[in-house]
Tab-separated table of C-alpha atoms and ligand atoms in Angstrom:
chain	number	residue	atom	x	y	z
A	261	UNK	CA	66.091	103.344	82.383
A	262	UNK	CA	68.389	100.562	82.114
A	263	UNK	CA	68.018	98.434	85.334
A	264	UNK	CA	70.809	99.285	87.814
A	265	UNK	CA	71.636	97.468	91.105
A	266	UNK	CA	74.443	98.027	93.368
A	267	UNK	CA	76.534	96.578	96.185
A	268	UNK	CA	77.461	98.822	98.637
A	269	UNK	CA	79.832	97.834	101.037
A	270	UNK	CA	81.689	100.084	103.762
A	271	UNK	CA	85.363	99.266	103.561
A	272	UNK	CA	85.715	98.700	107.381
A	273	UNK	CA	86.482	94.948	107.060
A	274	UNK	CA	86.708	91.912	104.933
A	275	UNK	CA	83.866	90.253	102.896
A	276	UNK	CA	82.056	87.589	104.318
A	277	UNK	CA	79.848	85.060	102.878
A	278	UNK	CA	76.860	87.185	103.772
A	279	UNK	CA	78.149	90.343	101.884
A	280	UNK	CA	79.136	88.045	99.060
A	281	UNK	CA	75.752	86.896	98.806
A	282	UNK	CA	74.302	90.047	98.875
A	283	UNK	CA	76.905	91.150	95.849
A	284	UNK	CA	75.893	88.132	94.005
A	285	UNK	CA	72.363	88.527	93.990
A	286	UNK	CA	72.679	92.267	92.942
A	287	UNK	CA	75.188	91.133	90.272
A	288	UNK	CA	72.763	88.093	89.051
A	289	UNK	CA	69.742	90.194	89.144
A	290	UNK	CA	71.436	92.907	87.028
A	291	UNK	CA	72.954	90.224	84.324
A	292	UNK	CA	69.608	88.387	84.247
A	293	UNK	CA	67.635	91.677	82.826
A	294	UNK	CA	70.979	93.118	81.001
A	295	UNK	CA	71.289	95.727	83.360
A	296	UNK	CA	74.296	97.256	85.344
A	297	UNK	CA	75.922	96.523	88.534
A	298	UNK	CA	77.827	98.765	90.288
A	299	UNK	CA	80.224	98.778	93.233
A	300	UNK	CA	79.742	101.631	95.805
A	301	UNK	CA	82.210	102.125	98.581
A	302	UNK	CA	80.507	103.406	101.564
A	303	UNK	CA	83.614	105.237	102.903
A	304	UNK	CA	81.990	107.954	104.885
A	305	UNK	CA	83.380	106.729	108.092
A	306	UNK	CA	86.816	107.774	107.365
A	307	UNK	CA	88.065	106.578	110.887
A	308	UNK	CA	87.023	102.851	110.244
A	309	UNK	CA	87.419	102.721	106.510
A	310	UNK	CA	90.679	101.508	105.200
A	311	UNK	CA	92.103	101.196	101.623
A	312	UNK	CA	93.536	97.715	102.313
A	313	UNK	CA	89.706	96.794	102.871
A	314	UNK	CA	88.712	98.493	99.475
A	315	UNK	CA	91.613	96.507	97.790
A	316	UNK	CA	90.435	93.428	99.178
A	317	UNK	CA	86.646	93.938	98.265
A	318	UNK	CA	87.642	94.460	94.948
A	319	UNK	CA	89.727	91.599	94.731
A	320	UNK	CA	87.415	89.101	96.308
A	321	UNK	CA	84.729	90.482	93.540
A	322	UNK	CA	87.163	89.766	90.663
A	323	UNK	CA	88.041	86.408	92.215
A	324	UNK	CA	84.286	85.418	92.090
A	325	UNK	CA	83.851	86.839	88.896
A	326	UNK	CA	81.614	89.708	89.902
A	327	UNK	CA	82.827	92.419	87.949
A	328	UNK	CA	81.074	95.967	88.412
A	329	UNK	CA	80.257	98.078	85.359
A	330	UNK	CA	81.537	100.979	87.632
A	331	UNK	CA	82.803	101.852	90.953
A	332	UNK	CA	81.899	104.804	93.006
A	333	UNK	CA	83.091	105.788	96.402
A	334	UNK	CA	81.180	108.070	98.909
A	335	UNK	CA	84.427	110.002	99.929
A	336	UNK	CA	84.696	111.507	96.537
A	337	UNK	CA	81.075	112.770	96.503
A	338	UNK	CA	80.799	115.021	99.501
A	339	UNK	CA	80.287	118.346	97.590
A	340	UNK	CA	77.340	116.725	96.002
A	341	UNK	CA	76.160	115.468	99.535
A	342	UNK	CA	76.562	119.121	100.865
A	343	UNK	CA	74.276	120.610	98.009
A	344	UNK	CA	71.685	118.057	98.508
A	345	UNK	CA	71.707	118.594	102.193
A	346	UNK	CA	71.512	122.261	101.642
A	347	UNK	CA	68.229	121.427	99.451
A	348	UNK	CA	66.545	119.491	102.309
A	349	UNK	CA	67.428	122.312	105.114
A	350	UNK	CA	66.058	124.768	102.619
A	351	UNK	CA	62.784	122.710	102.484
A	352	UNK	CA	62.526	122.230	106.167
A	353	UNK	CA	63.376	118.452	105.786
A	354	UNK	CA	66.513	118.823	107.630
A	355	UNK	CA	66.886	120.606	111.113
A	356	UNK	CA	69.504	121.140	113.217
A	357	UNK	CA	69.559	120.048	116.728
A	358	UNK	CA	71.766	120.746	119.606
A	359	UNK	CA	71.283	117.881	122.317
A	360	UNK	CA	73.991	116.164	123.729
A	361	UNK	CA	74.351	112.376	123.712
A	362	UNK	CA	73.995	112.591	127.369
A	363	UNK	CA	70.898	114.696	127.122
A	364	UNK	CA	69.323	112.432	124.636
A	365	UNK	CA	70.022	109.410	126.921
A	366	UNK	CA	68.459	110.917	129.927
A	367	UNK	CA	64.883	111.712	127.896
A	368	UNK	CA	65.284	108.109	126.283
A	369	UNK	CA	65.295	106.878	129.964
A	370	UNK	CA	62.385	108.946	131.170
A	371	UNK	CA	60.331	107.639	128.135
A	372	UNK	CA	61.293	104.000	128.734
A	373	UNK	CA	60.663	104.528	132.454
A	374	UNK	CA	56.911	106.049	131.252
A	375	UNK	CA	56.183	102.904	129.054
A	376	UNK	CA	56.801	105.118	126.022
A	377	UNK	CA	58.953	104.429	122.860
A	378	UNK	CA	62.214	106.030	123.214
A	379	UNK	CA	61.483	108.200	120.412
A	380	UNK	CA	63.254	111.487	119.651
A	381	UNK	CA	60.847	114.188	120.949
A	382	UNK	CA	61.654	116.874	117.868
A	383	UNK	CA	62.298	119.472	120.790
A	384	UNK	CA	64.643	121.013	118.287
A	385	UNK	CA	62.076	122.063	115.840
A	386	UNK	CA	60.722	124.185	118.721
A	387	UNK	CA	63.756	126.621	118.521
A	388	UNK	CA	63.502	129.879	116.873
A	389	UNK	CA	65.951	130.815	114.138
A	390	UNK	CA	67.122	133.568	116.569
A	391	UNK	CA	67.810	130.859	119.177
A	392	UNK	CA	69.588	128.737	116.854
A	393	UNK	CA	71.617	131.762	115.423
A	394	UNK	CA	72.620	132.323	119.033
A	395	UNK	CA	73.684	128.903	119.803
A	396	UNK	CA	75.908	128.909	116.718
A	397	UNK	CA	77.260	132.134	117.405
A	398	UNK	CA	77.992	130.526	120.908
A	399	UNK	CA	80.112	128.324	119.134
A	400	UNK	CA	77.627	125.226	119.635
A	401	UNK	CA	77.699	122.932	116.390
A	402	UNK	CA	74.341	120.969	115.461
A	403	UNK	CA	74.131	117.766	114.533
A	404	UNK	CA	71.443	117.323	111.834
A	405	UNK	CA	68.010	115.293	111.768
A	406	UNK	CA	65.886	114.351	108.590
A	407	UNK	CA	62.088	115.201	109.662
A	408	UNK	CA	60.031	112.073	108.989
A	409	UNK	CA	56.496	112.672	107.658
A	410	UNK	CA	54.647	110.997	110.288
A	411	UNK	CA	51.231	111.323	108.654
A	412	UNK	CA	51.051	108.122	107.107
A	413	UNK	CA	52.698	104.713	106.761
A	414	UNK	CA	55.467	104.011	104.058
A	415	UNK	CA	54.314	101.397	101.859
A	416	UNK	CA	56.307	99.447	99.149
A	417	UNK	CA	56.093	96.151	97.512
A	418	UNK	CA	59.112	94.451	98.814
A	419	UNK	CA	60.046	91.710	95.856
A	420	UNK	CA	60.845	89.340	98.483
A	421	UNK	CA	58.716	90.260	101.395
A	422	UNK	CA	55.772	91.335	99.367
A	423	UNK	CA	53.587	94.152	100.920
A	424	UNK	CA	55.738	95.981	103.505
A	425	UNK	CA	55.148	99.077	105.533
A	426	UNK	CA	56.724	101.171	108.232
A	427	UNK	CA	55.242	103.506	110.456
A	428	UNK	CA	57.445	106.435	110.708
A	429	UNK	CA	55.988	107.717	113.822
A	430	UNK	CA	57.304	104.963	115.720
A	431	UNK	CA	60.853	106.037	114.785
A	432	UNK	CA	63.199	108.916	115.813
A	433	UNK	CA	63.901	111.658	113.149
A	434	UNK	CA	67.358	110.139	112.016
A	435	UNK	CA	70.522	111.674	112.567
A	436	UNK	CA	71.687	112.363	108.916
A	437	UNK	CA	75.044	114.456	109.395
A	438	UNK	CA	77.214	114.502	112.703
A	439	UNK	CA	78.491	117.969	114.589
A	440	UNK	CA	81.561	117.520	112.668
A	441	UNK	CA	80.096	117.802	109.405
A	442	UNK	CA	80.606	113.870	108.542
A	443	UNK	CA	77.680	112.197	107.225
A	444	UNK	CA	75.712	109.000	108.515
A	445	UNK	CA	75.017	106.602	105.999
A	446	UNK	CA	71.316	107.054	105.127
A	447	UNK	CA	71.133	110.197	103.073
A	448	UNK	CA	74.329	109.756	101.131
A	449	UNK	CA	73.174	106.435	99.904
A	450	UNK	CA	69.944	107.999	98.893
A	451	UNK	CA	71.769	110.871	96.830
A	452	UNK	CA	73.713	108.143	95.204
A	453	UNK	CA	71.022	105.941	94.217
A	454	UNK	CA	69.096	108.874	92.629
A	455	UNK	CA	72.418	109.871	90.913
A	456	UNK	CA	73.659	106.458	89.847
A	457	UNK	CA	70.180	105.689	88.484
A	458	UNK	CA	69.891	102.570	90.615
A	459	UNK	CA	66.478	101.143	89.827
A	460	UNK	CA	66.926	97.963	92.387
A	461	UNK	CA	67.994	97.944	96.135
A	462	UNK	CA	68.851	94.657	97.142
A	463	UNK	CA	70.040	94.080	100.550
A	464	UNK	CA	69.797	92.141	103.603
A	465	UNK	CA	66.190	92.851	105.861
A	466	UNK	CA	68.300	94.204	108.659
A	467	UNK	CA	67.738	97.388	106.282
A	468	UNK	CA	63.989	97.380	106.382
A	469	UNK	CA	63.320	100.115	108.503
A	470	UNK	CA	65.964	102.049	106.565
A	471	UNK	CA	64.102	101.478	103.900
A	472	UNK	CA	61.029	102.961	105.093
A	473	UNK	CA	63.210	106.349	106.112
A	474	UNK	CA	65.147	106.038	102.929
A	475	UNK	CA	61.670	106.059	100.887
A	476	UNK	CA	60.527	109.525	102.375
A	477	UNK	CA	64.246	110.790	101.392
A	478	UNK	CA	63.733	109.988	97.606
A	479	UNK	CA	60.495	111.812	97.694
A	480	UNK	CA	61.982	114.657	99.642
A	481	UNK	CA	64.354	115.037	96.903
A	482	UNK	CA	61.875	114.915	94.336
A	483	UNK	CA	62.899	111.223	92.826
A	484	UNK	CA	61.010	107.949	92.618
A	485	UNK	CA	62.457	105.500	94.931
A	486	UNK	CA	63.648	102.225	93.572
A	487	UNK	CA	62.464	99.003	94.118
A	488	UNK	CA	63.344	96.840	97.247
A	489	UNK	CA	64.347	93.313	97.871
A	490	UNK	CA	65.183	92.405	101.241
A	491	UNK	CA	66.690	89.135	101.771
A	492	UNK	CA	66.570	87.102	105.015
A	493	UNK	CA	69.977	86.934	106.608
A	494	UNK	CA	72.290	84.086	106.792
A	495	UNK	CA	73.665	82.327	109.517
A	496	UNK	CA	76.588	80.488	110.323
A	497	UNK	CA	76.958	77.222	112.018
A	498	UNK	CA	77.459	79.185	114.949
A	499	UNK	CA	74.895	81.795	114.968
A	500	UNK	CA	75.193	85.161	113.023
A	501	UNK	CA	78.105	86.124	110.795
A	502	UNK	CA	80.166	89.019	111.457
A	503	UNK	CA	82.352	90.887	108.727
A	504	UNK	CA	85.352	90.254	111.064
A	505	UNK	CA	84.572	86.723	111.019
A	506	UNK	CA	87.774	85.527	109.260
A	507	UNK	CA	86.581	81.776	108.869
A	508	UNK	CA	83.418	83.180	106.840
A	509	UNK	CA	85.935	85.286	104.463
A	510	UNK	CA	86.880	84.825	101.133
A	511	UNK	CA	90.732	84.396	101.934
A	512	UNK	CA	89.942	81.506	104.083
A	513	UNK	CA	87.909	80.074	100.977
A	514	UNK	CA	90.556	80.572	98.713
A	515	UNK	CA	93.179	79.153	100.704
A	516	UNK	CA	90.996	75.993	101.568
A	517	UNK	CA	90.976	75.583	98.007
A	518	UNK	CA	87.222	76.287	97.018
A	519	UNK	CA	86.674	77.259	93.460
A	520	UNK	CA	84.764	80.860	93.556
A	521	UNK	CA	81.947	79.273	91.391
A	522	UNK	CA	81.074	77.111	94.307
A	523	UNK	CA	80.532	79.808	96.827
A	524	UNK	CA	78.396	81.425	94.005
A	525	UNK	CA	76.602	78.221	93.538
A	526	UNK	CA	76.076	77.779	97.028
A	527	UNK	CA	75.144	81.548	97.813
A	528	UNK	CA	73.041	81.732	94.916
A	529	UNK	CA	70.425	78.996	96.126
A	530	UNK	CA	71.019	79.384	99.901
A	531	UNK	CA	67.510	80.392	101.216
A	532	UNK	CA	65.785	79.577	97.938
A	533	UNK	CA	63.549	76.808	96.802
A	534	UNK	CA	65.888	75.789	94.134
A	535	UNK	CA	68.334	72.769	94.613
A	536	UNK	CA	72.024	73.919	94.635
A	537	UNK	CA	73.692	72.521	91.516
A	538	UNK	CA	77.076	71.904	91.088
A	539	UNK	CA	77.343	74.465	88.365
A	540	UNK	CA	80.804	75.183	86.516
A	541	UNK	CA	80.004	78.649	85.520
A	542	UNK	CA	77.694	81.390	86.716
A	543	UNK	CA	75.876	81.535	83.547
A	544	UNK	CA	72.990	78.693	84.739
A	545	UNK	CA	72.835	80.860	87.924
A	546	UNK	CA	72.122	84.135	86.094
A	547	UNK	CA	69.352	82.150	84.217
A	548	UNK	CA	67.636	80.830	87.272
A	549	UNK	CA	67.685	83.952	89.431
A	550	UNK	CA	64.422	84.960	90.502
A	551	UNK	CA	63.128	86.620	93.708
A	552	UNK	CA	60.231	84.598	93.624
A	553	UNK	CA	62.257	81.873	94.940
A	554	UNK	CA	63.380	83.423	98.133
A	555	UNK	CA	62.076	82.323	101.543
A	556	UNK	CA	61.716	84.745	104.306
A	557	UNK	CA	63.386	82.613	107.138
A	558	UNK	CA	67.252	82.657	107.683
A	559	UNK	CA	69.081	80.107	105.863
A	560	UNK	CA	72.197	78.723	107.435
A	561	UNK	CA	75.628	78.732	105.917
A	562	UNK	CA	77.425	75.450	106.264
A	563	UNK	CA	81.236	75.106	105.329
A	564	UNK	CA	80.867	71.019	105.099
A	565	UNK	CA	78.122	71.661	102.434
A	566	UNK	CA	80.432	74.190	100.442
A	567	UNK	CA	83.126	71.566	100.505
A	568	UNK	CA	81.303	68.888	99.273
A	569	UNK	CA	79.744	71.071	96.491
A	570	UNK	CA	83.202	72.087	95.767
A	571	UNK	CA	84.462	68.600	95.087
A	572	UNK	CA	81.262	67.980	92.784
A	573	UNK	CA	82.200	70.790	90.616
A	574	UNK	CA	85.938	69.720	90.377
A	575	UNK	CA	84.795	66.597	89.207
A	576	UNK	CA	83.362	68.308	86.399
A	577	UNK	CA	86.139	71.062	85.564
A	578	UNK	CA	87.821	70.884	82.437
A	579	UNK	CA	91.965	70.791	82.240
A	580	UNK	CA	91.995	74.297	81.169
A	581	UNK	CA	89.862	75.709	84.091
A	582	UNK	CA	92.630	74.658	86.366
A	583	UNK	CA	95.910	74.297	84.425
A	584	UNK	CA	97.797	77.170	85.750
A	585	UNK	CA	97.111	75.815	89.637
A	586	UNK	CA	98.541	72.278	88.783
A	587	UNK	CA	101.997	71.347	89.532
A	588	UNK	CA	104.333	71.637	86.664
A	589	UNK	CA	104.300	68.803	83.963
A	590	UNK	CA	100.837	67.738	84.869
A	591	UNK	CA	98.937	67.463	81.932
A	592	UNK	CA	95.286	67.138	80.741
A	593	UNK	CA	95.301	63.172	80.627
A	594	UNK	CA	96.780	63.413	84.200
A	595	UNK	CA	93.919	65.819	85.347
A	596	UNK	CA	91.215	63.298	83.876
A	597	UNK	CA	92.758	60.180	85.976
A	598	UNK	CA	93.190	62.410	89.170
A	599	UNK	CA	90.002	64.560	89.070
A	600	UNK	CA	87.529	61.990	90.207
A	601	UNK	CA	89.508	61.673	93.595
A	602	UNK	CA	90.094	65.397	94.430
A	603	UNK	CA	88.343	67.520	96.854
A	604	UNK	CA	90.377	70.553	95.942
A	605	UNK	CA	92.493	71.452	93.155
A	606	UNK	CA	95.559	71.580	95.653
A	607	UNK	CA	94.910	67.886	96.135
A	608	UNK	CA	96.065	67.295	92.914
A	609	UNK	CA	99.861	68.034	93.926
A	610	UNK	CA	99.693	65.390	96.311
A	611	UNK	CA	98.734	62.641	93.827
A	612	UNK	CA	101.030	64.121	91.151
A	613	UNK	CA	103.975	63.421	93.731
A	614	UNK	CA	102.648	59.954	94.102
A	615	UNK	CA	102.792	59.526	90.448
A	616	UNK	CA	106.398	61.053	90.245
A	617	UNK	CA	107.645	59.613	93.634
A	618	UNK	CA	109.354	58.349	95.395
A	619	UNK	CA	106.508	56.688	97.187
A	620	UNK	CA	106.889	54.958	100.724
A	621	UNK	CA	106.300	51.224	100.513
A	622	UNK	CA	103.383	50.218	102.515
A	623	UNK	CA	103.126	46.167	102.512
A	624	UNK	CA	104.913	43.273	101.898
A	625	UNK	CA	103.657	40.500	99.701
A	626	UNK	CA	107.112	40.131	98.107
A	627	UNK	CA	106.566	37.005	95.893
A	628	UNK	CA	103.280	38.070	94.267
A	629	UNK	CA	104.784	41.740	93.749
A	630	UNK	CA	108.032	40.178	92.148
A	631	UNK	CA	105.422	37.922	89.842
A	632	UNK	CA	103.530	41.202	89.110
A	633	UNK	CA	107.112	42.775	88.194
A	634	UNK	CA	108.098	39.961	85.750
A	635	UNK	CA	104.350	39.841	84.268
A	636	UNK	CA	104.485	43.406	83.868
A	637	UNK	CA	107.932	43.380	82.058
A	638	UNK	CA	106.819	40.817	79.521
A	639	UNK	CA	103.744	42.576	78.634
A	640	UNK	CA	103.582	45.191	75.734
A	641	UNK	CA	103.093	48.805	77.366
A	642	UNK	CA	99.836	49.959	76.295
A	643	UNK	CA	96.506	51.847	77.275
A	644	UNK	CA	95.047	48.544	78.585
A	645	UNK	CA	98.153	47.521	80.583
A	646	UNK	CA	96.367	47.559	83.903
A	647	UNK	CA	93.486	44.923	82.802
A	648	UNK	CA	96.280	42.897	81.003
A	649	UNK	CA	98.409	42.660	84.240
A	650	UNK	CA	95.726	41.909	86.620
A	651	UNK	CA	94.232	39.336	84.001
A	652	UNK	CA	97.595	37.632	83.892
A	653	UNK	CA	98.036	37.799	87.648
A	654	UNK	CA	94.612	36.542	87.996
A	655	UNK	CA	95.205	33.434	86.039
A	656	UNK	CA	98.442	32.641	87.377
A	657	UNK	CA	97.614	32.904	90.749
A	658	UNK	CA	93.691	32.562	91.150
A	659	UNK	CA	93.911	35.527	93.459
A	660	UNK	CA	90.816	37.848	92.787
A	661	UNK	CA	89.311	40.822	94.213
A	662	UNK	CA	91.296	42.553	97.142
A	663	UNK	CA	93.982	40.022	97.154
A	664	UNK	CA	94.745	40.655	93.444
A	665	UNK	CA	94.284	44.500	93.497
A	666	UNK	CA	95.337	46.020	96.794
A	667	UNK	CA	99.108	44.769	97.006
A	668	UNK	CA	99.513	46.429	93.732
A	669	UNK	CA	97.952	49.622	94.520
A	670	UNK	CA	99.954	49.558	97.650
A	671	UNK	CA	103.317	48.975	96.223
A	672	UNK	CA	102.655	51.465	92.997
A	673	UNK	CA	101.233	54.233	94.859
A	674	UNK	CA	102.119	53.912	98.593
A	675	UNK	CA	98.286	53.899	99.321
A	676	UNK	CA	95.259	51.816	100.120
A	677	UNK	CA	92.822	54.163	98.195
A	678	UNK	CA	93.123	56.634	95.261
A	679	UNK	CA	92.270	57.232	91.943
A	680	UNK	CA	91.889	54.335	89.176
A	681	UNK	CA	94.650	51.956	89.035
A	682	UNK	CA	94.125	51.614	85.192
A	683	UNK	CA	94.656	55.316	84.644
A	684	UNK	CA	97.464	55.895	87.258
A	685	UNK	CA	99.485	52.962	86.019
A	686	UNK	CA	99.886	54.829	82.661
A	687	UNK	CA	101.093	58.008	84.421
A	688	UNK	CA	103.380	56.186	87.077
A	689	UNK	CA	105.067	54.704	83.799
A	690	UNK	CA	106.756	51.448	82.944
A	691	UNK	CA	109.858	52.046	84.540
A	692	UNK	CA	108.733	53.395	87.875
A	693	UNK	CA	106.265	50.786	87.916
A	694	UNK	CA	108.890	48.083	87.761
A	695	UNK	CA	111.172	49.807	90.016
A	696	UNK	CA	108.272	50.115	92.783
A	697	UNK	CA	107.054	46.492	92.425
A	698	UNK	CA	110.446	45.229	92.665
A	699	UNK	CA	111.366	47.427	95.732
A	700	UNK	CA	108.778	45.544	97.351
A	701	UNK	CA	110.420	42.146	97.028
A	702	UNK	CA	113.244	42.081	99.173
B	1046	LIG	N1	76.969	100.332	103.255
B	1046	LIG	C1	75.697	99.810	103.525
B	1046	LIG	C2	75.762	98.551	104.464
B	1046	LIG	O1	76.764	97.709	104.083
B	1046	LIG	C3	74.711	99.625	102.540
B	1046	LIG	C4	73.724	99.161	102.758
B	1046	LIG	C5	72.717	99.247	101.265
B	1046	LIG	O2	72.813	98.528	100.589
B	1046	LIG	O3	72.216	100.285	101.187
B	1046	LIG	O4	74.817	97.991	105.236
């Protein structure tokens, strides 16, 4: 069987770094083992699911380079869910319940006041077929619960958490279908995982209890449960991440000029014992991906760390990787000069403007700059021009260090800091350089 993973977001919001991390790990694990990575849109909640979010999820995955081998959506599969639902009803594993939300709430409060766990008491299992038929004839519409087998703990070897178990007796039989006929997430997910040949379910540890329940659903449907990996959640610098937290969404990072590979490089290693490396492609992340490296404590996502990593990655990116995002006219030579000083690709436009001018004059050191202009004019324009110029000025004026270099930088770029002047001067070119040095002499 081909190793198959899936990323199963509900299209009820934009992806945040936590969801993207889950997608990435599913993708990395599949790639590492020559498997398949599926995108499954969990859109059974028709009220909250929106096409706009589905589109954004696809676009974000594409931007990150996490292309699915196939895409499914749960709303296309309702007939199949109904079929399997009926199988489980016939097998007595799903049963109708008629309690109202208010009734259940009252029972819950009573249980709690008696110090009992607020677990559904399975009163509906005592209804006779006649009673059920009478209720339905009277127009009452049931919701449906999956009857857990409470005889023994559910065990599995979690790829991250190790030996894991859930006591089904501590849980309520989960509602799998609402009175209006719509499905909750749990059962469709299992039916999909079976039908789509999912071999590994990789998701956040907020699903650990669900896994206990879902393992019983797999078994009830006659299927072998997949392997599970439950990852410790990641938190933001200000606490839990939420899908609606715009600041952790991909649109925000795109606008901030973060490279998708920087996001992947950080999220592949966050919460693991591996150091974060400034990789320029996903390949090394695939190669090193291993659940054995994951810890069980929550990891913190820090945007400042992402920005630093982004700069380190940028400093290694080839011109071809960024060319379509550079200002018109900016070539590979210019990229090589500017790259070490950039935090984002967008910063290149800023420096390109410095090269092309006009630049705002910064300082007055008129006589020195006039001498620099005359010296520059007398020298042959060639690749070593910056060192020839500063060498000649040093000999002529006995200036050194900052006194020698800074007035030139300020006149030529309008700034105190920036990329190496040797490269910048060549990009600025002879005419513009002379003009800028002379602009300072009045
Ligand atoms: N739609 C579920 C969620 O976003 C999927 C969980 C799963 O991976 O099974 O939480």
